[in-house]
């Protein structure tokens, strides 16, 4: 039966004298001081039907600690399993008593069960600890946005059609195995589809590409017909895995239809498909098309962050679509006020958030000095008390760029490596929590 806490784990807390060991020790002591967080993780494990009976597995406490290790050191599950077996500091932090070490499959099933809401709650406790310890009063804040990419390749109409062919071939092979006795017969068109996809990529001129697109779409529709026939022949009562197969088909069928529709509109109709109507990945359909300024297009989700004087990330919002920064400033400010119970004394944001309405509303909410990196027609005298204050706040705003850079380089925020929207949110929040706990250990060593 799964336990919440590791019994007598302090006997095994032997950390290296290295800086990383000292940071892990400080983080370990902080987790010990907040046992309610372990209870939330235990609830997530039960909710996701991770078995609570049978052989005793990782405790909920060890699952949380292993998840923080994974994000803190940016390890794969296989690398994490190795380090938990090899490193004394890692074993001490994860509270792994004895000689056993978890396997990568066990780590994956338990760590992925922790929800984004739980990580967000953990971050709120981290920020509250910083406030009580007078590390982060929250009276001066800065707001900025960035993009975290989803786990997908650069999309194109031909590559999406080729992905559709691969997915349907996989489903047809699974259906053939479930039906047995040669009941399902289908033609493997993957080689022909791949040749057409490559031909589209390397053909110059629209007429030649259109011809290849017609052939590729014909292949996709033929395989869809094979799938429909396979679905009819599969008997639900014959094997419980048939329902799993049908669920997979129900998931991918409308996505493939959307890929076909947008390809025909763009290639044959010459129409421009709005970003909100496009699908850019069959495997990460939640991914948005993001363009920040005049930079390259990115595929993932825009993230708005609030940071304080300590450098801690006070709040994160994972946006849907590609909203303008100016539309998201007041919601970020209101979230900060709700968390701290008062408006910050001073606030500063990137130029994209600037507008007269945002300035007036921020002042009405109680912000004494509200500065934007670019004035965008606003007078300095209307934003802050003096030009000296404006320069100080503008320089202070630049500090959040360093925090975002560290999150992306050292904590994996540049690209999410977990699949699905729920796991995307959990990944972002877990990266932020790992970053904040490490920074808190540096700012307030035990």
Short mmCIF file of C-alpha atoms in Angstrom, two decimals, residues 47-342:
data_model
loop_
_atom_site.label_atom_id
_atom_site.label_comp_id
_atom_site.label_asym_id
_atom_site.label_seq_id
_atom_site.Cartn_x
_atom_site.Cartn_y
_atom_site.Cartn_z
CA UNK A 47 -7.12 10.30 -8.53
CA UNK A 48 -5.09 9.02 -11.48
CA UNK A 49 -5.66 5.42 -10.39
CA UNK A 50 -2.03 4.71 -9.56
CA UNK A 51 -2.53 1.49 -7.63
CA UNK A 52 -2.75 1.94 -3.87
CA UNK A 53 -2.57 -1.80 -3.15
CA UNK A 54 -0.12 -4.59 -3.79
CA UNK A 55 3.62 -4.11 -3.49
CA UNK A 56 4.67 -0.97 -1.67
CA UNK A 57 5.83 1.60 -4.20
CA UNK A 58 7.27 5.08 -3.97
CA UNK A 59 5.76 7.17 -1.22
CA UNK A 60 3.93 10.34 -2.27
CA UNK A 61 6.75 12.30 -0.65
CA UNK A 62 9.37 10.54 -2.79
CA UNK A 63 7.29 11.11 -5.94
CA UNK A 64 7.23 14.86 -5.28
CA UNK A 65 10.94 14.94 -4.54
CA UNK A 66 11.79 12.90 -7.67
CA UNK A 67 9.68 15.26 -9.77
CA UNK A 68 11.60 18.26 -8.42
CA UNK A 69 14.89 16.50 -9.12
CA UNK A 70 13.84 15.81 -12.68
CA UNK A 71 13.00 19.45 -13.37
CA UNK A 72 15.89 20.84 -11.31
CA UNK A 73 18.49 18.88 -13.28
CA UNK A 74 16.49 18.54 -16.55
CA UNK A 75 16.78 14.76 -16.69
CA UNK A 76 14.89 12.21 -18.73
CA UNK A 77 13.13 9.47 -16.79
CA UNK A 78 15.89 7.04 -17.72
CA UNK A 79 18.59 9.47 -16.55
CA UNK A 80 16.67 10.16 -13.35
CA UNK A 81 16.45 6.43 -12.61
CA UNK A 82 20.21 6.12 -13.07
CA UNK A 83 21.07 9.09 -10.83
CA UNK A 84 18.70 7.89 -8.12
CA UNK A 85 20.64 4.64 -8.05
CA UNK A 86 24.08 6.20 -8.43
CA UNK A 87 24.05 9.49 -6.46
CA UNK A 88 24.00 9.59 -2.66
CA UNK A 89 22.72 13.19 -2.67
CA UNK A 90 19.89 12.34 -5.05
CA UNK A 91 18.89 9.34 -2.95
CA UNK A 92 18.99 11.43 0.20
CA UNK A 93 16.82 14.12 -1.36
CA UNK A 94 14.33 11.60 -2.81
CA UNK A 95 14.17 9.80 0.58
CA UNK A 96 14.98 6.40 -0.91
CA UNK A 97 15.91 4.15 1.99
CA UNK A 98 17.77 0.90 1.46
CA UNK A 99 19.31 -0.33 -1.75
CA UNK A 100 16.30 -0.27 -4.08
CA UNK A 101 15.81 2.36 -6.77
CA UNK A 102 12.71 3.07 -8.90
CA UNK A 103 12.60 2.22 -12.60
CA UNK A 104 11.88 4.77 -15.30
CA UNK A 105 8.38 3.36 -15.92
CA UNK A 106 7.45 3.77 -12.25
CA UNK A 107 8.85 7.30 -12.19
CA UNK A 108 6.92 8.21 -15.33
CA UNK A 109 3.57 6.87 -14.12
CA UNK A 110 3.79 8.63 -10.74
CA UNK A 111 5.41 11.96 -11.65
CA UNK A 112 3.03 12.48 -14.59
CA UNK A 113 0.09 12.01 -12.20
CA UNK A 114 0.84 15.30 -10.39
CA UNK A 115 -1.60 17.88 -11.73
CA UNK A 116 -0.88 21.48 -12.71
CA UNK A 117 -3.21 22.67 -9.94
CA UNK A 118 -1.05 20.89 -7.38
CA UNK A 119 2.13 22.47 -8.74
CA UNK A 120 0.44 25.88 -8.67
CA UNK A 121 -0.58 25.32 -5.04
CA UNK A 122 3.01 24.36 -4.19
CA UNK A 123 4.24 27.56 -5.82
CA UNK A 124 1.81 29.63 -3.74
CA UNK A 125 3.28 28.07 -0.59
CA UNK A 126 6.80 28.86 -1.84
CA UNK A 127 5.85 32.50 -2.39
CA UNK A 128 4.14 32.67 1.01
CA UNK A 129 7.33 31.31 2.61
CA UNK A 130 9.35 34.00 0.83
CA UNK A 131 6.94 36.67 2.06
CA UNK A 132 7.07 35.47 5.68
CA UNK A 133 10.84 35.26 5.48
CA UNK A 134 10.99 38.84 4.15
CA UNK A 135 12.62 37.61 0.95
CA UNK A 136 9.83 38.74 -1.36
CA UNK A 137 7.35 41.37 -0.07
CA UNK A 138 5.58 41.65 -3.42
CA UNK A 139 5.43 45.44 -3.35
CA UNK A 140 7.43 45.90 -6.60
CA UNK A 141 6.61 43.63 -9.53
CA UNK A 142 7.47 43.23 -13.20
CA UNK A 143 5.43 41.49 -15.89
CA UNK A 144 6.59 39.94 -19.15
CA UNK A 145 5.62 37.16 -21.54
CA UNK A 146 7.38 34.36 -23.38
CA UNK A 147 6.51 31.27 -25.42
CA UNK A 148 7.00 27.63 -24.46
CA UNK A 149 7.07 25.35 -27.48
CA UNK A 150 5.05 22.14 -27.63
CA UNK A 151 6.60 18.75 -28.40
CA UNK A 152 6.06 18.81 -32.18
CA UNK A 153 7.87 19.33 -35.45
CA UNK A 154 7.57 22.32 -37.77
CA UNK A 155 4.14 21.89 -39.38
CA UNK A 156 3.25 21.96 -43.07
CA UNK A 157 0.27 20.65 -44.99
CA UNK A 158 2.28 17.78 -46.46
CA UNK A 159 3.86 16.78 -43.14
CA UNK A 160 0.46 16.77 -41.41
CA UNK A 161 -0.97 14.55 -44.14
CA UNK A 162 2.01 12.21 -43.79
CA UNK A 163 1.47 12.12 -40.01
CA UNK A 164 -2.17 11.20 -40.68
CA UNK A 165 -1.09 8.29 -42.87
CA UNK A 166 1.30 7.02 -40.19
CA UNK A 167 -1.38 7.24 -37.49
CA UNK A 168 -3.96 5.43 -39.61
CA UNK A 169 -1.48 2.67 -40.53
CA UNK A 170 -0.78 2.15 -36.84
CA UNK A 171 -4.51 1.94 -36.08
CA UNK A 172 -5.13 -0.49 -38.93
CA UNK A 173 -2.32 -2.78 -37.80
CA UNK A 174 -3.78 -2.76 -34.27
CA UNK A 175 -7.26 -3.51 -35.65
CA UNK A 176 -5.90 -6.40 -37.69
CA UNK A 177 -4.30 -7.88 -34.56
CA UNK A 178 -7.51 -7.46 -32.56
CA UNK A 179 -9.75 -9.01 -35.20
CA UNK A 180 -7.51 -11.97 -36.12
CA UNK A 181 -8.15 -14.67 -38.73
CA UNK A 182 -7.59 -12.25 -41.62
CA UNK A 183 -10.92 -10.48 -41.07
CA UNK A 184 -9.43 -7.06 -41.80
CA UNK A 185 -7.56 -6.54 -45.04
CA UNK A 186 -5.95 -3.21 -45.81
CA UNK A 187 -3.30 -1.83 -48.09
CA UNK A 188 -0.21 -0.25 -46.57
CA UNK A 189 0.19 3.05 -48.44
CA UNK A 190 2.89 4.57 -46.23
CA UNK A 191 5.66 4.28 -48.83
CA UNK A 192 3.58 6.01 -51.50
CA UNK A 193 2.50 8.72 -49.05
CA UNK A 194 6.07 9.38 -47.94
CA UNK A 195 7.24 9.71 -51.54
CA UNK A 196 4.47 12.25 -52.25
CA UNK A 197 5.26 14.22 -49.09
CA UNK A 198 8.94 14.46 -50.05
CA UNK A 199 8.01 15.35 -53.62
CA UNK A 200 5.89 18.25 -52.35
CA UNK A 201 8.79 19.47 -50.25
CA UNK A 202 11.27 19.53 -53.13
CA UNK A 203 9.01 20.47 -56.07
CA UNK A 204 9.28 24.03 -57.34
CA UNK A 205 6.22 25.79 -58.62
CA UNK A 206 2.61 25.60 -57.48
CA UNK A 207 1.23 23.43 -60.37
CA UNK A 208 3.64 20.58 -59.61
CA UNK A 209 2.95 20.66 -55.90
CA UNK A 210 -0.82 20.70 -56.43
CA UNK A 211 -0.55 17.50 -58.47
CA UNK A 212 1.35 15.77 -55.65
CA UNK A 213 -1.12 17.10 -53.07
CA UNK A 214 -4.04 15.57 -54.98
CA UNK A 215 -2.30 12.19 -54.95
CA UNK A 216 -1.45 12.45 -51.23
CA UNK A 217 -4.99 13.43 -50.26
CA UNK A 218 -6.32 10.51 -52.30
CA UNK A 219 -4.10 8.19 -50.25
CA UNK A 220 -5.35 9.70 -46.97
CA UNK A 221 -9.00 9.28 -47.99
CA UNK A 222 -8.38 5.68 -49.08
CA UNK A 223 -6.88 4.84 -45.68
CA UNK A 224 -9.81 6.55 -43.95
CA UNK A 225 -12.11 4.25 -45.89
CA UNK A 226 -10.06 1.27 -44.68
CA UNK A 227 -10.44 2.50 -41.11
CA UNK A 228 -14.21 2.82 -41.45
CA UNK A 229 -14.39 -0.72 -42.78
CA UNK A 230 -12.20 -1.99 -39.95
CA UNK A 231 -14.40 -0.30 -37.37
CA UNK A 232 -17.46 -2.10 -38.70
CA UNK A 233 -15.75 -5.52 -38.61
CA UNK A 234 -14.41 -5.17 -35.08
CA UNK A 235 -16.76 -6.69 -32.50
CA UNK A 236 -16.76 -4.80 -29.17
CA UNK A 237 -17.61 -7.90 -27.15
CA UNK A 238 -14.72 -9.94 -28.56
CA UNK A 239 -11.95 -8.06 -26.78
CA UNK A 240 -12.02 -5.21 -24.22
CA UNK A 241 -9.11 -3.59 -26.07
CA UNK A 242 -11.48 -2.90 -28.95
CA UNK A 243 -12.99 -0.05 -26.96
CA UNK A 244 -9.53 1.41 -26.46
CA UNK A 245 -9.00 1.18 -30.22
CA UNK A 246 -12.35 2.87 -30.90
CA UNK A 247 -11.46 5.68 -28.49
CA UNK A 248 -8.19 6.27 -30.35
CA UNK A 249 -10.07 6.35 -33.65
CA UNK A 250 -12.63 8.79 -32.22
CA UNK A 251 -9.75 11.05 -31.14
CA UNK A 252 -7.83 11.08 -34.41
CA UNK A 253 -10.70 10.92 -36.95
CA UNK A 254 -11.89 14.55 -36.54
CA UNK A 255 -8.29 15.81 -36.39
CA UNK A 256 -7.48 14.11 -39.69
CA UNK A 257 -10.66 15.55 -41.17
CA UNK A 258 -9.57 19.03 -40.07
CA UNK A 259 -6.15 18.53 -41.69
CA UNK A 260 -7.81 17.51 -44.96
CA UNK A 261 -10.18 20.49 -44.85
CA UNK A 262 -7.50 23.11 -44.19
CA UNK A 263 -5.19 21.61 -46.83
CA UNK A 264 -7.90 21.71 -49.49
CA UNK A 265 -8.77 25.29 -48.59
CA UNK A 266 -5.18 26.45 -48.73
CA UNK A 267 -3.79 24.42 -51.64
CA UNK A 268 -6.79 24.06 -53.94
CA UNK A 269 -8.91 27.04 -52.95
CA UNK A 270 -6.07 29.50 -52.39
CA UNK A 271 -7.72 30.62 -49.16
CA UNK A 272 -6.00 31.88 -46.04
CA UNK A 273 -6.98 29.85 -42.97
CA UNK A 274 -7.17 31.83 -39.72
CA UNK A 275 -4.73 30.77 -37.01
CA UNK A 276 -7.58 29.91 -34.65
CA UNK A 277 -9.03 27.47 -37.19
CA UNK A 278 -5.77 25.65 -37.94
CA UNK A 279 -4.45 22.46 -36.45
CA UNK A 280 -0.66 22.32 -36.41
CA UNK A 281 -0.10 18.86 -34.94
CA UNK A 282 -2.07 15.62 -34.71
CA UNK A 283 -0.22 14.73 -31.53
CA UNK A 284 -0.36 18.15 -29.83
CA UNK A 285 -3.63 19.61 -31.20
CA UNK A 286 -3.77 22.12 -28.34
CA UNK A 287 -0.68 23.99 -29.65
CA UNK A 288 -1.26 27.62 -30.67
CA UNK A 289 0.44 29.58 -33.44
CA UNK A 290 2.39 32.35 -31.71
CA UNK A 291 4.19 35.28 -33.31
CA UNK A 292 5.77 37.78 -30.92
CA UNK A 293 6.59 41.02 -32.71
CA UNK A 294 8.44 40.45 -35.98
CA UNK A 295 10.15 37.27 -34.82
CA UNK A 296 9.77 33.72 -36.10
CA UNK A 297 6.53 31.83 -35.65
CA UNK A 298 6.46 29.47 -32.65
CA UNK A 299 4.09 26.63 -31.86
CA UNK A 300 3.08 26.12 -28.26
CA UNK A 301 1.54 28.50 -25.73
CA UNK A 302 2.16 32.07 -24.68
CA UNK A 303 3.01 32.41 -21.00
CA UNK A 304 2.66 35.57 -18.92
CA UNK A 305 4.86 35.80 -15.84
CA UNK A 306 5.01 38.07 -12.81
CA UNK A 307 8.28 38.44 -10.93
CA UNK A 308 9.35 40.39 -7.85
CA UNK A 309 12.50 42.04 -6.50
CA UNK A 310 13.88 38.69 -5.34
CA UNK A 311 13.68 37.22 -8.85
CA UNK A 312 11.11 34.63 -7.74
CA UNK A 313 8.32 33.92 -10.23
CA UNK A 314 5.24 35.04 -8.33
CA UNK A 315 2.63 33.98 -10.87
CA UNK A 316 2.27 32.26 -14.24
CA UNK A 317 -0.67 32.19 -16.65
CA UNK A 318 -0.65 29.81 -19.62
CA UNK A 319 -2.73 31.57 -22.24
CA UNK A 320 -5.09 30.13 -24.83
CA UNK A 321 -4.49 31.46 -28.33
CA UNK A 322 -2.27 34.47 -28.96
CA UNK A 323 -3.83 37.36 -27.01
CA UNK A 324 -2.20 40.77 -27.17
CA UNK A 325 0.00 41.58 -24.19
CA UNK A 326 -1.98 44.78 -23.60
CA UNK A 327 -5.13 42.70 -23.04
CA UNK A 328 -3.44 40.50 -20.44
CA UNK A 329 -1.81 43.10 -18.21
CA UNK A 330 -4.79 43.92 -16.00
CA UNK A 331 -5.70 40.24 -15.40
CA UNK A 332 -2.10 39.61 -14.27
CA UNK A 333 -2.23 42.64 -11.96
CA UNK A 334 -5.58 41.56 -10.52
CA UNK A 335 -4.25 38.04 -9.85
CA UNK A 336 -1.34 39.56 -7.92
CA UNK A 337 -3.69 41.75 -5.88
CA UNK A 338 -5.87 38.73 -5.09
CA UNK A 339 -2.83 36.73 -3.94
CA UNK A 340 -1.26 39.47 -1.78
CA UNK A 341 -4.41 41.24 -0.67
CA UNK A 342 -3.12 44.61 -1.84
#
